[in-house]
Structure formats: C-alpha cells, structure tokens
Tab-separated table of C-alpha atoms in Angstrom:
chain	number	residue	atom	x	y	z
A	1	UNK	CA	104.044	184.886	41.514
A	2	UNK	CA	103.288	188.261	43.222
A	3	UNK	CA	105.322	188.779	46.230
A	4	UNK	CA	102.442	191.103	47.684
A	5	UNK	CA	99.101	188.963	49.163
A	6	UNK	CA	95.680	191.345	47.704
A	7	UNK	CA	93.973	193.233	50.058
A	8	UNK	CA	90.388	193.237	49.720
A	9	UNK	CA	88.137	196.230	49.934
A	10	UNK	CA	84.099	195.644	50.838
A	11	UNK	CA	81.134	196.980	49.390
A	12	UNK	CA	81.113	199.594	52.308
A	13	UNK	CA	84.734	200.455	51.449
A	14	UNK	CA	86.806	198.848	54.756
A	15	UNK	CA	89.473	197.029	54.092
A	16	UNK	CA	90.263	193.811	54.806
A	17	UNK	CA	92.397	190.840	54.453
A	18	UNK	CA	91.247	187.103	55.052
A	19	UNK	CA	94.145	184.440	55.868
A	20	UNK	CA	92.647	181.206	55.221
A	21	UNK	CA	94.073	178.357	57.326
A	22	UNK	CA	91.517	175.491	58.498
A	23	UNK	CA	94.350	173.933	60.249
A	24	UNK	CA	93.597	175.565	62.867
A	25	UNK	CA	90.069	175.323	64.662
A	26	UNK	CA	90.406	179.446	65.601
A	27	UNK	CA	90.259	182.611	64.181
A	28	UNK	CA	92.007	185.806	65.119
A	29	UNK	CA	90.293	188.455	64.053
A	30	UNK	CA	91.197	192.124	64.667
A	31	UNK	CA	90.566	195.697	63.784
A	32	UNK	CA	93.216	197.432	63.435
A	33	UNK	CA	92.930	201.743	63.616
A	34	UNK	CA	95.428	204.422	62.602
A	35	UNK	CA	95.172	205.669	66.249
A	36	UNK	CA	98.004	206.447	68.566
A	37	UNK	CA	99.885	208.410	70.770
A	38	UNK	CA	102.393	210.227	67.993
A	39	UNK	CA	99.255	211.810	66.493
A	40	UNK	CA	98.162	212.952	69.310
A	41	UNK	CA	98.454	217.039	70.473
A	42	UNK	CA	98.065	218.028	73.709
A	43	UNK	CA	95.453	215.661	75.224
A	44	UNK	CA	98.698	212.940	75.543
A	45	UNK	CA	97.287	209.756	76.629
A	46	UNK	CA	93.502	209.954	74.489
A	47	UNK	CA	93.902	207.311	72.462
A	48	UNK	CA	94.646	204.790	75.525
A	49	UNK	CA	91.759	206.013	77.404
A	50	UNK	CA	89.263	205.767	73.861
A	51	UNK	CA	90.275	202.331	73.545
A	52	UNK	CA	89.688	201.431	77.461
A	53	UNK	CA	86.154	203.194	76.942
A	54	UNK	CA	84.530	201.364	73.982
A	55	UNK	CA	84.826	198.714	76.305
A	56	UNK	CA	82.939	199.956	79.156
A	57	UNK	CA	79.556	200.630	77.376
A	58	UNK	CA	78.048	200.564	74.226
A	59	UNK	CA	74.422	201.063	73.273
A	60	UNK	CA	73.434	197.279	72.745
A	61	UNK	CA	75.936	196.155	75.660
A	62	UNK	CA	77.655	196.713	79.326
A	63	UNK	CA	81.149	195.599	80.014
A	64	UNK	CA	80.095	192.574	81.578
A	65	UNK	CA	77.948	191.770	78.418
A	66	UNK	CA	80.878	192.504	76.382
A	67	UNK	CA	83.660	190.326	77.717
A	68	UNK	CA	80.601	187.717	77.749
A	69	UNK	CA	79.371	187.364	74.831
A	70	UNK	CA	83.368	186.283	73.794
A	71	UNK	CA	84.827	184.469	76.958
A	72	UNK	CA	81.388	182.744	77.302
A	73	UNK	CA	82.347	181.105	73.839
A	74	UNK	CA	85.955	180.342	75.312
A	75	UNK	CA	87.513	182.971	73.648
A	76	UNK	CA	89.502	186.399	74.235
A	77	UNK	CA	88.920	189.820	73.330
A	78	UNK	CA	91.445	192.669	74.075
A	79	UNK	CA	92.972	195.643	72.598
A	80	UNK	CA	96.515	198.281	73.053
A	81	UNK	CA	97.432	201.094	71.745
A	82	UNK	CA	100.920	201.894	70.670
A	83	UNK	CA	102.600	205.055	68.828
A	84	UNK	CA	101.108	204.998	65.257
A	85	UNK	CA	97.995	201.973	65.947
A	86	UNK	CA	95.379	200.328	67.858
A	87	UNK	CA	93.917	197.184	67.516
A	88	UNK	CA	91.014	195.502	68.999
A	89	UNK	CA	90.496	191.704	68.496
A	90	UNK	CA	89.042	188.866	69.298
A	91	UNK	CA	90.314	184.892	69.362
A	92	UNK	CA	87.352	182.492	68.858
A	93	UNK	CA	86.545	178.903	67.894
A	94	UNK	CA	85.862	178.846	63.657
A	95	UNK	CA	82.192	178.583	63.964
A	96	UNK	CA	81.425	181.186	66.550
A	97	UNK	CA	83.426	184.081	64.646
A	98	UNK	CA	80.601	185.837	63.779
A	99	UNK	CA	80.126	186.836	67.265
A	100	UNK	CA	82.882	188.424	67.332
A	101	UNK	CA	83.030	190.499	64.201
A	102	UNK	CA	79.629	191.453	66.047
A	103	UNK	CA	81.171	192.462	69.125
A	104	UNK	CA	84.230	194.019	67.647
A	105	UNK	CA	81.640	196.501	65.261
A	106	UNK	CA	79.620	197.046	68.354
A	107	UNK	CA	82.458	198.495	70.659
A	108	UNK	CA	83.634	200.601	67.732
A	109	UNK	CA	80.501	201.981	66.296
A	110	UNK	CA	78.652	202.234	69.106
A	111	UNK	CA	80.084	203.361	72.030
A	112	UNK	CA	77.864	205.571	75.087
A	113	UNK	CA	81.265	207.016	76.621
A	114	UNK	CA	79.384	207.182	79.607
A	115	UNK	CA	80.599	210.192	81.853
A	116	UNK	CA	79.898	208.513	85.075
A	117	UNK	CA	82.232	205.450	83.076
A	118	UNK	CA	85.049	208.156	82.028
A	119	UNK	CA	84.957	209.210	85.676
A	120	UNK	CA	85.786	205.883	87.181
A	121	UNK	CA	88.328	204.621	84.282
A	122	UNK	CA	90.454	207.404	84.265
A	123	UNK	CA	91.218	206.144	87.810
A	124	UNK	CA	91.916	202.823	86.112
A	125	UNK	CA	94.425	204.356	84.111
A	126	UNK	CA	95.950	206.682	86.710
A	127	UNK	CA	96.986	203.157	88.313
A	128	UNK	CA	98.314	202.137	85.013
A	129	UNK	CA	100.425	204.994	84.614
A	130	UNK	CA	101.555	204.373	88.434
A	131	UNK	CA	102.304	201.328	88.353
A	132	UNK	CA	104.559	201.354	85.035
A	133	UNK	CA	106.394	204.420	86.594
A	134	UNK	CA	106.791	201.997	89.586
A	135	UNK	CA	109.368	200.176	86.672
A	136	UNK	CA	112.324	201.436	85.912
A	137	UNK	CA	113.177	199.108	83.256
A	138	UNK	CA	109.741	200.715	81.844
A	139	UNK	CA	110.794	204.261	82.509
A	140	UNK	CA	114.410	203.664	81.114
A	141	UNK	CA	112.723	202.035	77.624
A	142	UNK	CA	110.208	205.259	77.152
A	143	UNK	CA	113.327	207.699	78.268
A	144	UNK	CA	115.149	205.684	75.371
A	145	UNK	CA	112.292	207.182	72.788
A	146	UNK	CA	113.061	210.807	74.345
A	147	UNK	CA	116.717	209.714	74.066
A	148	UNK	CA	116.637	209.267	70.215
A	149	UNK	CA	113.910	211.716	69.453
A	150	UNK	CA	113.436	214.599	72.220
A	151	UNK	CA	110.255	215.783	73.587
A	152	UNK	CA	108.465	214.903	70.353
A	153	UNK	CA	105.035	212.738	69.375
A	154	UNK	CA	107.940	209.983	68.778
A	155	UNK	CA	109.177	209.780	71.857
A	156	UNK	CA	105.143	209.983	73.995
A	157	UNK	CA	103.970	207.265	76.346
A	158	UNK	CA	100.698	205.985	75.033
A	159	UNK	CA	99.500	205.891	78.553
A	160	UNK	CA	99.968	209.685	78.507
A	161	UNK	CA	100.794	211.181	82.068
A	162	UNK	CA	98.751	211.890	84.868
A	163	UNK	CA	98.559	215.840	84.122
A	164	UNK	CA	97.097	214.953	80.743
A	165	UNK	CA	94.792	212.090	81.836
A	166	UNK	CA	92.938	214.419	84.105
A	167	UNK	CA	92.830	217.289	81.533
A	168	UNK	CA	90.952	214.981	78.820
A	169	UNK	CA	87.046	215.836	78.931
A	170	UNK	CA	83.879	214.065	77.201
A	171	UNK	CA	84.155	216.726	74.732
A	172	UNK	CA	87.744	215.886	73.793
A	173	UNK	CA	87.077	211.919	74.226
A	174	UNK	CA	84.313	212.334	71.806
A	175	UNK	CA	86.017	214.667	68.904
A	176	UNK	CA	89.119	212.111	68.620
A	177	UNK	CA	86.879	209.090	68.225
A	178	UNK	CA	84.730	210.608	65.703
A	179	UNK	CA	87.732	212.483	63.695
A	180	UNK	CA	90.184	209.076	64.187
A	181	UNK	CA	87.431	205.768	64.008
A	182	UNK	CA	86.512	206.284	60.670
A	183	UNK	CA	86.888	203.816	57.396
A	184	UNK	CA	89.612	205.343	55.598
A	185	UNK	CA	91.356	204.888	59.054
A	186	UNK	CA	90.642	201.129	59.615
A	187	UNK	CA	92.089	197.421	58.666
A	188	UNK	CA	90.400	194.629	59.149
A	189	UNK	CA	92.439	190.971	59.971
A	190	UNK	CA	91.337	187.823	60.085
A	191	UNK	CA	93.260	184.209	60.154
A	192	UNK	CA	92.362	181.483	60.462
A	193	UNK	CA	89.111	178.839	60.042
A	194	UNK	CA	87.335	181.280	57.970
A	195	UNK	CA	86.586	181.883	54.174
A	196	UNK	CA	87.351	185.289	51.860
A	197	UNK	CA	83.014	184.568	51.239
A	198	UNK	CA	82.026	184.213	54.542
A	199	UNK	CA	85.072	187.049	55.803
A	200	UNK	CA	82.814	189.703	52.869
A	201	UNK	CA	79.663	189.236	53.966
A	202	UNK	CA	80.803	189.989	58.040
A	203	UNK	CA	82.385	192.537	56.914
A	204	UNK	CA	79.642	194.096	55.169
A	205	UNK	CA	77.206	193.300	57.695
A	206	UNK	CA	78.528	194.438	61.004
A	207	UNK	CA	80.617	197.146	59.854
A	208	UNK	CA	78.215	199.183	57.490
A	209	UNK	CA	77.421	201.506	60.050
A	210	UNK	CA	80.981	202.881	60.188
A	211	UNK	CA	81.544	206.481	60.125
A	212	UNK	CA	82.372	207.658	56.872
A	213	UNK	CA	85.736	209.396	56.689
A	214	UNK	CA	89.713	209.706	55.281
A	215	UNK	CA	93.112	209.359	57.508
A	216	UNK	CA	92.946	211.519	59.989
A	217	UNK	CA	96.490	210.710	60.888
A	218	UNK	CA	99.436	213.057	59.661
A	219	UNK	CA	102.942	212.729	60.408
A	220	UNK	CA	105.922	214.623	60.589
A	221	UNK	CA	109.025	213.407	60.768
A	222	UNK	CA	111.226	214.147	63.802
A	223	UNK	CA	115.070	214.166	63.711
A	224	UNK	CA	117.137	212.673	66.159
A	225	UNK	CA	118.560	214.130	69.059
A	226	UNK	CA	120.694	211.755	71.052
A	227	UNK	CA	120.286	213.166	74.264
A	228	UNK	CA	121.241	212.467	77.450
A	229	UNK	CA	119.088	211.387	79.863
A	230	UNK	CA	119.098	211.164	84.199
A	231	UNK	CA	115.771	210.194	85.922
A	232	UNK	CA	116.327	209.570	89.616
A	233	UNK	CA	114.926	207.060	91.527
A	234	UNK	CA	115.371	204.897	94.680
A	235	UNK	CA	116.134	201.402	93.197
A	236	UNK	CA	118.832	199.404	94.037
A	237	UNK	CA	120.455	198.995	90.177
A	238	UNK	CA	121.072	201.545	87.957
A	239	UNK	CA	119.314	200.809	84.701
A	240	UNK	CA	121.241	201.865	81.804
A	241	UNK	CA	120.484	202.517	77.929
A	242	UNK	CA	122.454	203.580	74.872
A	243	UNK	CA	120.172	205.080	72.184
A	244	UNK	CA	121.873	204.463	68.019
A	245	UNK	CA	120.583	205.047	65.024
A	246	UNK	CA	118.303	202.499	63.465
A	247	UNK	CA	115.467	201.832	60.420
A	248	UNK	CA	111.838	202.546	59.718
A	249	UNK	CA	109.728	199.566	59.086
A	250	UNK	CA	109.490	197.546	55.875
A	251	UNK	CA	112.551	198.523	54.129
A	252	UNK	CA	115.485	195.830	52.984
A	253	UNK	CA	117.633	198.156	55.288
A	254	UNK	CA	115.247	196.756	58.593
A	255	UNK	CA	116.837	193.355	58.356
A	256	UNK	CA	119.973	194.257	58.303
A	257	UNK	CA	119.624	196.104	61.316
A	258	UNK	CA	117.459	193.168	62.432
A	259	UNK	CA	120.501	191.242	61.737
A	260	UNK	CA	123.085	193.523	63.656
A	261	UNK	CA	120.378	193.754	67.366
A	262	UNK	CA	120.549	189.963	67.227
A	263	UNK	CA	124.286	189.657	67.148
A	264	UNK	CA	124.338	192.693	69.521
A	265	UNK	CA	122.019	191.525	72.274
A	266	UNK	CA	119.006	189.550	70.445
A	267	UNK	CA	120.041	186.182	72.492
A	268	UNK	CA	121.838	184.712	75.017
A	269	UNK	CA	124.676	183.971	72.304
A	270	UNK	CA	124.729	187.711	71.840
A	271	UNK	CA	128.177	189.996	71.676
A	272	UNK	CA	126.750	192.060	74.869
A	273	UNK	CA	125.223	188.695	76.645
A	274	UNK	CA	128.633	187.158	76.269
A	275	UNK	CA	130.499	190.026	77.450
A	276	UNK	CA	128.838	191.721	80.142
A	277	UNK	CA	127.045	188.598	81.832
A	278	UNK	CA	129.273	185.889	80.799
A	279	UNK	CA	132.582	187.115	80.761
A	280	UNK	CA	132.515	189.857	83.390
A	281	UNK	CA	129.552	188.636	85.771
A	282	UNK	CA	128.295	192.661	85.497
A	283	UNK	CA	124.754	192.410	84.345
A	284	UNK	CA	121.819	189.717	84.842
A	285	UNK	CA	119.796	191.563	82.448
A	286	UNK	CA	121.459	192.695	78.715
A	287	UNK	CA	119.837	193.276	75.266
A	288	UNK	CA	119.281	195.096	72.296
A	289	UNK	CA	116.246	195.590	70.411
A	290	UNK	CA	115.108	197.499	67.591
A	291	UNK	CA	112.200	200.617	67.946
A	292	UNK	CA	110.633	200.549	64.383
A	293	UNK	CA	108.393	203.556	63.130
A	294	UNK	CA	106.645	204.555	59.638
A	295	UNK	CA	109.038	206.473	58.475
A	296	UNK	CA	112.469	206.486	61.375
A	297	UNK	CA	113.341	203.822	63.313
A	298	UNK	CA	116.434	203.261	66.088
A	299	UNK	CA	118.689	200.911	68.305
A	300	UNK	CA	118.134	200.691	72.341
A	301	UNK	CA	120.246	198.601	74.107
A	302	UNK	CA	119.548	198.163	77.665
A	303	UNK	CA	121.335	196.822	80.538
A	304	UNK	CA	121.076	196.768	84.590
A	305	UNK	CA	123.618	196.665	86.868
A	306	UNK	CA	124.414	197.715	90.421
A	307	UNK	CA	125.819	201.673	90.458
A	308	UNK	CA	129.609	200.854	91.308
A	309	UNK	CA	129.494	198.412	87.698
A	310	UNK	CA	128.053	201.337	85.832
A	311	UNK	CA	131.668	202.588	83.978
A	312	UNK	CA	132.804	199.484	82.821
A	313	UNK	CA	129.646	198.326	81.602
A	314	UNK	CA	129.400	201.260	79.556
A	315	UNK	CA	132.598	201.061	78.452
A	316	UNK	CA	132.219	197.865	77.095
A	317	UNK	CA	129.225	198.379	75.256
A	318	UNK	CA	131.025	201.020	73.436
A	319	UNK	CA	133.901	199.106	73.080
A	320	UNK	CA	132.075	196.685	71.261
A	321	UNK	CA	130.186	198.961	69.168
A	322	UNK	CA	133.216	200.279	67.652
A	323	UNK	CA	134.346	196.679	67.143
A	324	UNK	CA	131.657	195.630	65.534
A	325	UNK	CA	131.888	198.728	63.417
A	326	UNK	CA	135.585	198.672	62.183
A	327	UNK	CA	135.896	194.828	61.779
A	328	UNK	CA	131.843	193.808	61.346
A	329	UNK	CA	131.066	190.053	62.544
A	330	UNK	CA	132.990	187.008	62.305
A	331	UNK	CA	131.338	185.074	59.941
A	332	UNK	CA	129.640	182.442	62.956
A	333	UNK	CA	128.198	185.690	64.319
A	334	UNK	CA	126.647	186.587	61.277
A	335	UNK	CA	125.638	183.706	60.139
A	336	UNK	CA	123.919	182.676	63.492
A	337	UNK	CA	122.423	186.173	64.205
A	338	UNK	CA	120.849	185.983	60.399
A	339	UNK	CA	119.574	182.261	61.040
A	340	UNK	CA	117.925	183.419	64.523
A	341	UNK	CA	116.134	186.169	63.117
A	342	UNK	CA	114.990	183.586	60.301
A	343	UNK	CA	114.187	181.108	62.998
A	344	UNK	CA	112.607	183.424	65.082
A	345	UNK	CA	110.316	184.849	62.442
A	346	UNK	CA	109.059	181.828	61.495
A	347	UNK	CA	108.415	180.467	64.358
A	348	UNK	CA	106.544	183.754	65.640
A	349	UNK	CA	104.013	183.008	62.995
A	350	UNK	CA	102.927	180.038	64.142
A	351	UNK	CA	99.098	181.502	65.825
A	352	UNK	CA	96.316	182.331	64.480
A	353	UNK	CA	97.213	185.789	66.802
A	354	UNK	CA	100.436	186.449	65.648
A	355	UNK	CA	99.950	186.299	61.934
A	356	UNK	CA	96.718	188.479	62.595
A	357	UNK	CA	99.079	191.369	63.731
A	358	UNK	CA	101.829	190.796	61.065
A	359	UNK	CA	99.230	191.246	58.103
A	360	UNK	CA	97.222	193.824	60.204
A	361	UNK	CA	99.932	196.040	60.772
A	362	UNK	CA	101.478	195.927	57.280
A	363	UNK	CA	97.793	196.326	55.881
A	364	UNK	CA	97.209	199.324	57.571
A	365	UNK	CA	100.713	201.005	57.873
A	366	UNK	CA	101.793	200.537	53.921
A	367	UNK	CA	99.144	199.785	52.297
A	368	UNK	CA	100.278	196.222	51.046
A	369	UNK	CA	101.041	192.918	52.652
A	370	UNK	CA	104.406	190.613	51.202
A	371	UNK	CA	104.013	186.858	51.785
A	372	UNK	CA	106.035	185.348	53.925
A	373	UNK	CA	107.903	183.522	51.387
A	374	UNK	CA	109.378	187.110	49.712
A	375	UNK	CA	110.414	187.810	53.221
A	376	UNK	CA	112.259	185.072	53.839
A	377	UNK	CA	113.950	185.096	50.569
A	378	UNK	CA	115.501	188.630	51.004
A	379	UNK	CA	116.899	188.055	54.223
A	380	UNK	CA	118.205	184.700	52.700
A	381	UNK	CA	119.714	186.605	50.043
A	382	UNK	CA	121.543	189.191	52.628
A	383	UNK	CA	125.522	188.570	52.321
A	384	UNK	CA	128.077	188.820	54.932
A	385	UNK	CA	129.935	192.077	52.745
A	386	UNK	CA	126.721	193.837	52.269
A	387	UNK	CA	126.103	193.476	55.832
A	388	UNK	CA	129.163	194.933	56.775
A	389	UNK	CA	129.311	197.851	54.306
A	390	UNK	CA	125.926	198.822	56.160
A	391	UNK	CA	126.873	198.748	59.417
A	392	UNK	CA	129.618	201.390	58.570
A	393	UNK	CA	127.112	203.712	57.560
A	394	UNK	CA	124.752	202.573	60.643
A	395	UNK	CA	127.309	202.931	63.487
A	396	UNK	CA	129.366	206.129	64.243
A	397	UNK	CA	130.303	208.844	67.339
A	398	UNK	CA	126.757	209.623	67.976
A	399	UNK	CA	124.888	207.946	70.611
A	400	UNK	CA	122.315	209.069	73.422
A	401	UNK	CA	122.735	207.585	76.799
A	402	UNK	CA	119.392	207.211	79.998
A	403	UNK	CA	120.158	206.570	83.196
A	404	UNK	CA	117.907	205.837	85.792
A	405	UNK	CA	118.009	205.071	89.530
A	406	UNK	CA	120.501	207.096	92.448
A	407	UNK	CA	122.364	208.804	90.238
A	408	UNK	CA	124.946	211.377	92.224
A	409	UNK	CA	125.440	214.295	90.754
C-alpha cells in the first residue's frame, strides 16, 4: 500500500484532493495559494491586504453578500496569510457545499479591488498592525524570525508594516494578484461529506475561469544569523526568547525535533515548564515551539518574566539546553514527549477543518500528501539512541536571544 494519498488534477488543470468522510455532516473546503509574505519584495504586507480585498467586492457580490451567502447556510468562510501560503475556505453542511466552492471561485476570480474599498481597508489593517504591536508576546515571536534569519523574506510579518501598507497602490494590488492567483499556483482541499465525482465536477465548474499561469513563487534560501535582539517597550515583564537551530517541513529529521520542543516546553510536563514555573516560581508563561519552512526551519522558546528574574531564567534555559545535549532525555522524557506528539497529532485531526489544512498544505508545498498511517509509523519507529545522536548535531554554542520590554542599557 502506497504511503502517499493521489492527488487529482481536473480537466482545467487545478489540483485537488477530495477526503471522503460521511461521518461527518460538513465539509471543509479550502483553496489553498502559493502566496505569502517571504515572496514578497518591497510592497511587505501585499499579500495580507489581497486576501482582505477579494473579500470586499467582487463582480457578482458585496461583502455583505459574501459572508451571506455562507453564514446564511450556518457556515464559515475565512482566510490568513502566512510566510509561504494563503488559504481561503469555507465550512458548510454536506449538501450546501456547492455554494461554497461558488463563493470561494467568485472571491478569487473575480475580484473589483475597488479603490474607494482599498482606501478604507488599508485602515482596517493599519489597526491590525497596531494592535499586534500593542503585544509583546507578538512582537517577541516575529523578532524571533529576525533572530534566526536577519532582515530577510524569512523573518517578514505578513501584516507588513505601516510604511509599506500605505506605499501599496491599485497598480501594485492588481500586478501581485494576477502574477500570484493563477492555477499552477493553487490547491484545492476538501474533507468531508463529499464525493471524488461530485468534488470533479465543482471543480471544473466554478474554477474554469482561473487565470492561466505557472508558480510565480521563487525562493532562496536564507542562512541563519542568530542575532541578538532589544525592542523597548513599556510593559511590566520582560518577554524573553532564545532562537536554535531547527528543521524544514516534511523531513524524518522534523519529528525528531518535534520530539525534542515537546520535552523542551511542548506541555506542562515539559523540562522548561518544570523548571522555571514549577521549581523556581519565575515564569507563568514558558514554551517551546517549532517555526517550520520549505526548505529551513528553527527552535523559539519563549518565556515572560518580571525584569529582576531575567538572569536566572536565562540561565536556566541554557543550562538545560546543554543538559539535554550532553546526556539527551531520560527515557520517561522521551518516551512521553514522543507519545504527546503522537497523541497530539491525532487528535488534531479530528475536524473536517483541521485535516483540510494538513492535506492542503502538504498538497501545495511538496507536491504529495502521506497518509496518516505512514506518519504515524515513522515516528513510532523513532528510537531513544537515534534521538539522541540527533540532538548532538541539533544543539551547540550558537543561539540568538530577543528581548523585549524596559530594557536598561
């Protein structure tokens, strides 16, 4: 038995893959486009504000129509945009899915980008950009990216900054859409109560209007830099992250360092949990978490604490890094952190939603999509000494460090 699910490719050439599952009475359907904020150049921010504007006017529909047509059937519709993707989907009762695939090719084919529209929604995401630089847990995560990666397309804010918002015209708004939302740049998802025959002919109905095109998306990749980072601002913590080294996406070597974040600060059993909350009272906020790319990937570990607690919280997240590195896990850690991640996994998959985005994402970023049993296998088969062979070659001296909030100095 293959350990790759086929992808399907429709008359008009999208690509698509159908989920079938009448277990559940929904479908979660969603388009997924190679569109995102490390292909961008120096319009930073454009392919936020393209996927707030499909939504304010097409030539069939207004807003109001739009979110209509789907919440009027008690579903959802939505979208994001994150470094290498965005998607735009829909959640909708079985028999009402065509509505959606109708929608979805409407909003994508045929937006107006209205300029009067552009006008007011760049306001709307001037208060977006506010109010996550309001955060500093926000601001410390995207410093963590500039951390690891410097000022590169790696380490941009999809929201873009306010210097660039303003900057982006009609003119520019209009040239990324047509150059970015074409088919050799789209996925289609779709789980759920539907069929691969009914799923075809959707698909070739509603989206045989797409622009014809190839990936517009290139790639270079960026080397990392390990900086050190100080943003001041008036908060009363002082919110603290260590950039490591990590793994790009899909690889045998991604759940192993899967493995090592969980034992590290994936849980409240976690080394750094333990330690820094449990132990020594320092933190009320700890974790770790993987950043996962194409083709690099790294380690943030995050933690907040009042200014005076600073030192020794540091010094104990290195001091456990370097455990962790010259004697690995005890074999309860590992074991746990590796059933977690399992757990975790698995239990992430159980909505229509979720397994959407899992076979979305690999879809459009590889090319291929591995069942869920292959996955779950390999990380079965992962052993305790090949875990700790790779964490010697994952952990070492190097190590970026952000700091944000009243920092003297």
């Amino acid at each position: 038995m293959s350990e790759n699910l086929e992808i399907s490719i429709s008359k008009n050439d999208i690509r698509y893959f159908v989920e079938e599952n009448h277990t559940f009475p929904s479908v979660s359907l969603g388009v997924f486009v190679k569109s995102g904020s490390r292909y961008e150049t120096n319009k930073l921010g454009i392919a936020h504000f393209i996927e707030h504007m499909v939504f304010k006017e097409t030539k069939n529909r207004s807003a109001f129509e739009i979110s209509k047509a789907i919440e009027g059937l008690g579903g959802e519709i939505n979208a994001y945009t994150s470094s290498e993707y965005s998607l735009f989907y829909v959640k909708l009762l079985g028999k009402d899915i065509e509505v959606g695939f109708d929608v979805l090719s409407d909003i994508l084919t045929n937006p107006t980008f209205n300029k009067d529209l552009l006008e007011k929604e760049r306001e709307v995401i001037l208060e977006e950009i506010y109010e996550f630089y309001d955060d500093p847990q926000d601001i410390c995560q995207t410093e963590a990216l500039r951390s690891l990666w410097g000022d590169s397309p790696l380490s941009r804010n999809p929201l873009g900054t306010e210097e660039s918002v303003r900057s982006i015209t009609y003119e520019d708004i209009v040239s990324y859409f047509e150059g970015f939302f074409v088919k050799g740049n789209i996925f289609i998802s779709a789980v759920g109560d539907i069929d691969q025959v009914k799923a075809e002919k959707l698909v070739e109905k509603y989206f045989k209007d797409f622009r014809i095109g190839e990936n517009g998306a290139s790639t270079e990749t960026i080397p990392y830099k390990f900086l050190e980072i100080n943003y001041p601002k008036e908060t009363a913590q002082l919110h603290l992250a260590i950039t490591l080294k990590g793994e790009k996406s899909f690889t045998h070597e991604s759940y192993l360092h899967s493995i090592f974040t969980v034992a590290l600060g994936g849980n409240m059993s976690s080394r750094l949990f333990q330690k820094l909350r449990e132990e020594h009272g320092l933190v009320y906020t700890v974790y770790a978490y993987p950043v996962r790319l194409i083709d690099t990937g790294g380690t943030v570990i995050y933690a907040s604490t009042l200014p005076k607690y600073e030192n020794v919280a540091r010094e104990i997240i290195l001091e456990e890094l370097s455990n962790i590195r010259e004697k690995g896990l005890k074999d309860e850690e590992f074991v746990n952190a590796k059933n977690y991640l399992l757990g975790s996994m698995i239990l992430g998959l159980e909505s229509t939603s979720s397994r959407m985005q899992k076979n979305g994402v690999s879809g459009l970023m590889q090319g291929y999509i591995r069942t869920i049993d292959s996955i779950i296998k390999e990380i079965e088969s992962i052993q305790k000494d090949e875990f700790d062979s790779y964490l010697k070659g994952l952990l070492d001296d190097t190590y970026g460090v952000v700091r944000v909030g009243k920092i003297d100095g």
